[in-house]
PDB file of C-alpha atoms and ligand atoms in Angstrom:
ATOM      1  CA  MET A 541      -0.040   0.211  -0.432  1.00 82.00           C
ATOM      2  CA  ASN A 542       1.403   3.284  -1.175  1.00 89.00           C
ATOM      3  CA  ILE A 543       2.451   5.313   2.085  1.00 92.00           C
ATOM      4  CA  LYS A 544       0.229   8.343   0.704  1.00 95.00           C
ATOM      5  CA  LEU A 545      -2.431   6.574   1.188  1.00 95.00           C
ATOM      6  CA  ILE A 546      -1.778   5.765   5.121  1.00 97.00           C
ATOM      7  CA  HIS A 547      -1.056   9.128   5.186  1.00 96.00           C
ATOM      8  CA  SER A 548      -4.483  10.261   4.204  1.00 96.00           C
ATOM      9  CA  LYS A 549      -6.252   7.655   6.071  1.00 97.00           C
ATOM     10  CA  VAL A 550      -4.197   8.640   9.476  1.00 97.00           C
ATOM     11  CA  ASN A 551      -5.410  12.622   8.701  1.00 97.00           C
ATOM     12  CA  ALA A 552      -9.185  11.876   7.613  1.00 97.00           C
ATOM     13  CA  VAL A 553      -8.910   9.700  11.314  1.00 97.00           C
ATOM     14  CA  LEU A 554      -7.362  12.246  13.183  1.00 97.00           C
ATOM     15  CA  LYS A 555      -9.543  15.160  11.229  1.00 96.00           C
ATOM     16  CA  ALA A 556     -12.540  13.018  12.432  1.00 95.00           C
ATOM     17  CA  ALA A 557     -11.281  13.055  16.000  1.00 94.00           C
ATOM     18  CA  SER A 558      -9.692  16.771  16.377  1.00 93.00           C
ATOM     19  CA  PRO A 559      -9.160  18.506  18.129  1.00 93.00           C
ATOM     20  CA  ILE A 560      -6.668  16.045  19.191  1.00 95.00           C
ATOM     21  CA  THR A 561      -5.244  16.359  23.067  1.00 96.00           C
ATOM     22  CA  LEU A 562      -2.261  14.364  24.474  1.00 98.00           C
ATOM     23  CA  PRO A 563      -2.165  11.407  25.234  1.00 98.00           C
ATOM     24  CA  VAL A 564      -4.326  10.794  21.722  1.00 98.00           C
ATOM     25  CA  ASP A 565      -7.514   8.937  23.389  1.00 98.00           C
ATOM     26  CA  ILE A 566      -7.017   6.059  21.237  1.00 98.00           C
ATOM     27  CA  GLU A 567     -10.131   3.956  22.720  1.00 97.00           C
ATOM     28  CA  SER A 568     -12.486   6.902  21.292  1.00 97.00           C
ATOM     29  CA  ILE A 569     -11.223   7.791  18.252  1.00 97.00           C
ATOM     30  CA  ALA A 570     -11.739   3.641  17.575  1.00 98.00           C
ATOM     31  CA  LYS A 571     -15.127   3.747  19.356  1.00 97.00           C
ATOM     32  CA  LYS A 572     -15.760   7.088  16.676  1.00 95.00           C
ATOM     33  CA  ARG A 573     -15.160   4.996  14.040  1.00 95.00           C
ATOM     34  CA  GLY A 574     -18.341   2.638  14.976  1.00 96.00           C
ATOM     35  CA  LEU A 575     -15.658  -0.011  16.405  1.00 98.00           C
ATOM     36  CA  ASP A 576     -15.959  -1.954  20.086  1.00 98.00           C
ATOM     37  CA  VAL A 577     -13.345  -1.568  21.732  1.00 98.00           C
ATOM     38  CA  LEU A 578     -13.219  -4.889  24.650  1.00 97.00           C
ATOM     39  CA  PRO A 579     -10.636  -6.466  27.068  1.00 96.00           C
ATOM     40  CA  TYR A 580     -10.290 -10.346  26.328  1.00 90.00           C
ATOM     41  CA  GLU A 581      -8.672 -12.839  28.001  1.00 88.00           C
ATOM     42  CA  LEU A 582      -6.473 -13.662  25.497  1.00 85.00           C
ATOM     43  CA  GLY A 583      -3.960 -15.446  26.654  1.00 84.00           C
ATOM     44  CA  PRO A 584      -0.408 -14.588  27.261  1.00 83.00           C
ATOM     45  CA  ASP A 585       0.831 -14.833  23.420  1.00 87.00           C
ATOM     46  CA  VAL A 586      -1.812 -12.595  21.836  1.00 92.00           C
ATOM     47  CA  SER A 587      -1.593  -8.713  21.844  1.00 93.00           C
ATOM     48  CA  GLY A 588      -5.016  -8.087  20.083  1.00 95.00           C
ATOM     49  CA  LEU A 589      -7.350  -9.235  17.398  1.00 96.00           C
ATOM     50  CA  LEU A 590      -9.963  -7.437  14.899  1.00 97.00           C
ATOM     51  CA  ALA A 591     -12.807  -9.662  13.806  1.00 97.00           C
ATOM     52  CA  ILE A 592     -15.148  -7.560  11.595  1.00 97.00           C
ATOM     53  CA  LYS A 593     -19.051  -9.419  11.303  1.00 95.00           C
ATOM     54  CA  ASP A 594     -21.885  -7.757   9.122  1.00 92.00           C
ATOM     55  CA  GLY A 595     -19.924  -5.167   8.967  1.00 89.00           C
ATOM     56  CA  LYS A 596     -19.316  -4.289  12.081  1.00 95.00           C
ATOM     57  CA  GLY A 597     -15.242  -4.716  13.355  1.00 97.00           C
ATOM     58  CA  THR A 598     -14.459  -5.394  17.569  1.00 98.00           C
ATOM     59  CA  ILE A 599     -10.976  -4.713  19.129  1.00 98.00           C
ATOM     60  CA  GLY A 600     -10.211  -7.408  21.706  1.00 97.00           C
ATOM     61  CA  TYR A 601      -7.473  -6.186  23.515  1.00 96.00           C
ATOM     62  CA  ASN A 602      -5.240  -8.212  26.091  1.00 95.00           C
ATOM     63  CA  SER A 603      -6.376  -6.258  29.386  1.00 92.00           C
ATOM     64  CA  THR A 604      -3.221  -7.765  31.337  1.00 93.00           C
ATOM     65  CA  GLU A 605      -0.420  -6.237  29.463  1.00 93.00           C
ATOM     66  CA  THR A 606       0.335  -2.453  30.243  1.00 94.00           C
ATOM     67  CA  ARG A 607      -1.338   0.225  30.129  1.00 96.00           C
ATOM     68  CA  VAL A 608       1.046   1.585  27.232  1.00 96.00           C
ATOM     69  CA  ARG A 609       1.085  -1.884  25.279  1.00 95.00           C
ATOM     70  CA  ARG A 610      -2.657  -1.742  25.241  1.00 96.00           C
ATOM     71  CA  ARG A 611      -2.747   1.382  23.405  1.00 97.00           C
ATOM     72  CA  PHE A 612      -0.730   0.606  20.560  1.00 96.00           C
ATOM     73  CA  THR A 613      -2.518  -2.470  19.798  1.00 96.00           C
ATOM     74  CA  ILE A 614      -5.705  -0.786  20.061  1.00 97.00           C
ATOM     75  CA  ALA A 615      -4.132   1.414  17.556  1.00 98.00           C
ATOM     76  CA  HIS A 616      -2.974  -1.162  15.343  1.00 97.00           C
ATOM     77  CA  GLU A 617      -5.519  -3.358  15.692  1.00 97.00           C
ATOM     78  CA  LEU A 618      -7.614   0.269  13.904  1.00 98.00           C
ATOM     79  CA  GLY A 619      -4.992   0.638  11.443  1.00 97.00           C
ATOM     80  CA  HIS A 620      -6.082  -3.402   9.960  1.00 97.00           C
ATOM     81  CA  TYR A 621      -9.999  -1.904   9.954  1.00 97.00           C
ATOM     82  CA  GLU A 622      -8.661   0.975   8.205  1.00 97.00           C
ATOM     83  CA  LEU A 623      -6.321  -0.281   6.044  1.00 97.00           C
ATOM     84  CA  HIS A 624      -6.964  -4.148   5.523  1.00 96.00           C
ATOM     85  CA  LYS A 625     -11.233  -4.923   6.006  1.00 94.00           C
ATOM     86  CA  GLU A 626     -11.388  -5.721   2.502  1.00 93.00           C
ATOM     87  CA  LYS A 627      -8.634  -8.892   2.569  1.00 93.00           C
ATOM     88  CA  SER A 628      -9.657 -10.255   6.072  1.00 93.00           C
ATOM     89  CA  ASP A 629     -12.445 -10.166   8.384  1.00 94.00           C
ATOM     90  CA  LEU A 630     -10.344 -11.416  11.602  1.00 95.00           C
ATOM     91  CA  PHE A 631      -6.716 -10.660  12.408  1.00 95.00           C
ATOM     92  CA  VAL A 632      -5.139 -11.717  15.420  1.00 93.00           C
ATOM     93  CA  ASP A 633      -1.724 -10.206  17.049  1.00 92.00           C
ATOM     94  CA  LYS A 634       0.319 -12.436  18.416  1.00 87.00           C
ATOM     95  CA  GLN A 635       3.240 -11.488  20.396  1.00 71.00           C
ATOM     96  CA  PHE A 636       7.231 -11.840  18.889  1.00 51.00           C
ATOM     97  CA  ILE A 637       5.455 -13.157  15.683  1.00 48.00           C
ATOM     98  CA  TYR A 638       8.887 -12.633  13.268  1.00 45.00           C
ATOM     99  CA  ARG A 639      10.648 -15.020  15.688  1.00 44.00           C
ATOM    100  CA  SER A 640       7.554 -18.043  15.783  1.00 48.00           C
ATOM    101  CA  GLN A 641       8.953 -20.941  14.150  1.00 50.00           C
ATOM    102  CA  ASN A 642       5.458 -22.535  14.433  1.00 54.00           C
ATOM    103  CA  SER A 643       3.700 -19.532  12.769  1.00 59.00           C
ATOM    104  CA  PRO A 644       5.404 -18.725   9.735  1.00 65.00           C
ATOM    105  CA  ILE A 645       3.282 -15.978   7.852  1.00 74.00           C
ATOM    106  CA  THR A 646       2.871 -14.489   4.790  1.00 83.00           C
ATOM    107  CA  VAL A 647       4.919 -12.126   3.006  1.00 86.00           C
ATOM    108  CA  ASP A 648       1.722 -10.057   2.607  1.00 87.00           C
ATOM    109  CA  HIS A 649       0.710 -10.744   6.018  1.00 87.00           C
ATOM    110  CA  GLN A 650       3.818  -9.469   6.820  1.00 89.00           C
ATOM    111  CA  ILE A 651       3.271  -6.439   5.130  1.00 92.00           C
ATOM    112  CA  MET A 652       0.258  -5.304   6.252  1.00 94.00           C
ATOM    113  CA  GLU A 653       1.595  -5.885  10.126  1.00 94.00           C
ATOM    114  CA  HIS A 654       4.338  -3.166   9.049  1.00 94.00           C
ATOM    115  CA  GLU A 655       1.696  -1.035   7.614  1.00 96.00           C
ATOM    116  CA  ALA A 656      -0.718  -1.090  10.588  1.00 96.00           C
ATOM    117  CA  ASN A 657       2.312  -0.549  13.193  1.00 95.00           C
ATOM    118  CA  TYR A 658       3.322   2.193  11.125  1.00 96.00           C
ATOM    119  CA  PHE A 659      -0.827   3.586  10.873  1.00 97.00           C
ATOM    120  CA  ALA A 660      -0.769   3.072  14.996  1.00 97.00           C
ATOM    121  CA  SER A 661       2.871   5.210  15.182  1.00 97.00           C
ATOM    122  CA  CYS A 662       1.305   8.052  13.208  1.00 97.00           C
ATOM    123  CA  ILE A 663      -2.047   8.182  15.516  1.00 98.00           C
ATOM    124  CA  LEU A 664      -0.282   7.799  18.705  1.00 98.00           C
ATOM    125  CA  MET A 665       2.561  10.215  17.866  1.00 98.00           C
ATOM    126  CA  PRO A 666       0.890  12.582  14.954  1.00 97.00           C
ATOM    127  CA  THR A 667       3.463  14.881  12.617  1.00 95.00           C
ATOM    128  CA  ASP A 668       2.262  17.919  14.316  1.00 94.00           C
ATOM    129  CA  GLN A 669       1.303  17.366  18.074  1.00 95.00           C
ATOM    130  CA  VAL A 670       5.017  15.624  17.778  1.00 94.00           C
ATOM    131  CA  ARG A 671       6.150  19.180  16.085  1.00 91.00           C
ATOM    132  CA  LYS A 672       4.748  21.512  18.717  1.00 92.00           C
ATOM    133  CA  GLU A 673       5.845  19.148  21.803  1.00 92.00           C
ATOM    134  CA  LEU A 674       9.534  19.490  20.195  1.00 89.00           C
ATOM    135  CA  GLU A 675       9.473  22.744  20.034  1.00 87.00           C
ATOM    136  CA  LYS A 676       8.194  23.136  23.835  1.00 88.00           C
ATOM    137  CA  MET A 677      11.079  21.465  25.000  1.00 83.00           C
ATOM    138  CA  ASP A 678      13.927  22.463  27.228  1.00 75.00           C
ATOM    139  CA  ILE A 679      15.926  19.316  27.154  1.00 68.00           C
ATOM    140  CA  ASP A 680      17.789  18.316  24.744  1.00 68.00           C
ATOM    141  CA  LEU A 681      16.458  16.232  22.516  1.00 66.00           C
ATOM    142  CA  VAL A 682      19.242  13.476  21.132  1.00 66.00           C
ATOM    143  CA  SER A 683      19.147  12.797  24.992  1.00 79.00           C
ATOM    144  CA  GLU A 684      17.733   9.489  26.741  1.00 85.00           C
ATOM    145  CA  GLU A 685      15.683  12.218  29.149  1.00 88.00           C
ATOM    146  CA  GLY A 686      14.022  13.601  26.186  1.00 89.00           C
ATOM    147  CA  ILE A 687      13.015  10.665  24.267  1.00 91.00           C
ATOM    148  CA  LYS A 688      11.606   9.030  28.130  1.00 93.00           C
ATOM    149  CA  HIS A 689       9.708  12.923  28.566  1.00 93.00           C
ATOM    150  CA  LEU A 690       7.933  12.853  24.893  1.00 94.00           C
ATOM    151  CA  ALA A 691       7.175   9.236  25.673  1.00 96.00           C
ATOM    152  CA  LYS A 692       5.444  10.074  28.992  1.00 97.00           C
ATOM    153  CA  VAL A 693       3.284  12.771  26.785  1.00 97.00           C
ATOM    154  CA  PHE A 694       2.281  10.986  24.044  1.00 98.00           C
ATOM    155  CA  GLU A 695       1.935   7.850  26.145  1.00 98.00           C
ATOM    156  CA  VAL A 696       3.715   5.211  23.850  1.00 97.00           C
ATOM    157  CA  SER A 697       6.956   2.773  24.995  1.00 96.00           C
ATOM    158  CA  THR A 698      10.405   4.850  24.415  1.00 95.00           C
ATOM    159  CA  THR A 699      10.810   2.684  21.478  1.00 94.00           C
ATOM    160  CA  ALA A 700       7.807   3.735  19.661  1.00 95.00           C
ATOM    161  CA  MET A 701       8.691   7.336  20.464  1.00 94.00           C
ATOM    162  CA  SER A 702      12.491   7.355  18.982  1.00 92.00           C
ATOM    163  CA  LEU A 703      11.238   5.181  16.650  1.00 92.00           C
ATOM    164  CA  ARG A 704       8.872   7.683  14.705  1.00 94.00           C
ATOM    165  CA  ILE A 705      11.081  10.866  15.562  1.00 90.00           C
ATOM    166  CA  ASP A 706      13.383   9.108  13.279  1.00 88.00           C
ATOM    167  CA  LYS A 707      11.373   8.914  11.013  1.00 88.00           C
ATOM    168  CA  LEU A 708      10.737  12.326  10.653  1.00 87.00           C
ATOM    169  CA  GLY A 709      13.580  13.352  10.011  1.00 82.00           C
ATOM    170  CA  PHE A 710      13.656  15.991  13.456  1.00 70.00           C
ATOM    171  CA  PHE A 711      17.034  14.903  14.237  1.00 59.00           C
TER     172      PHE A 711
HETATM  173 ZN1  LIG B1927      -1.531  -6.534  13.248  1.00 92.60          ZN
END
């Protein structure tokens, strides 16, 4: 999928949810898109799923995971809904899926996972808001402290924050 198409989907979702306050309220955004968002007992190796039935989507997230992880999962499943709902009606996201020997995944599947991850990071860390927060900061961004501060503001992992900043090319 063309990256411009992902950006336009992200922008449409953000626009419909504006004004955006931080941290991005991903659960209410998903609900505004018509999805149900529910905690599930998914077992230790599954982070979340998206099930679509009769056009109605339900996101289930693993209620035992950390809040930051759950937020990313909901954003990732929303990504599958916005980008891939014509391709399948069930997406199950296991942790460490790339490492698992028992469940080899196809290239198509891998691409969809990358796209959903990218969608999630764009939704949770919108370009405009990242830029504004960077401008507000006194501390050096190229420090652990800077990334930790931003990760807290956006309520994402420091890894996700650091990747997003890299991708946006603000360094
Ligand atoms: Zn996925």
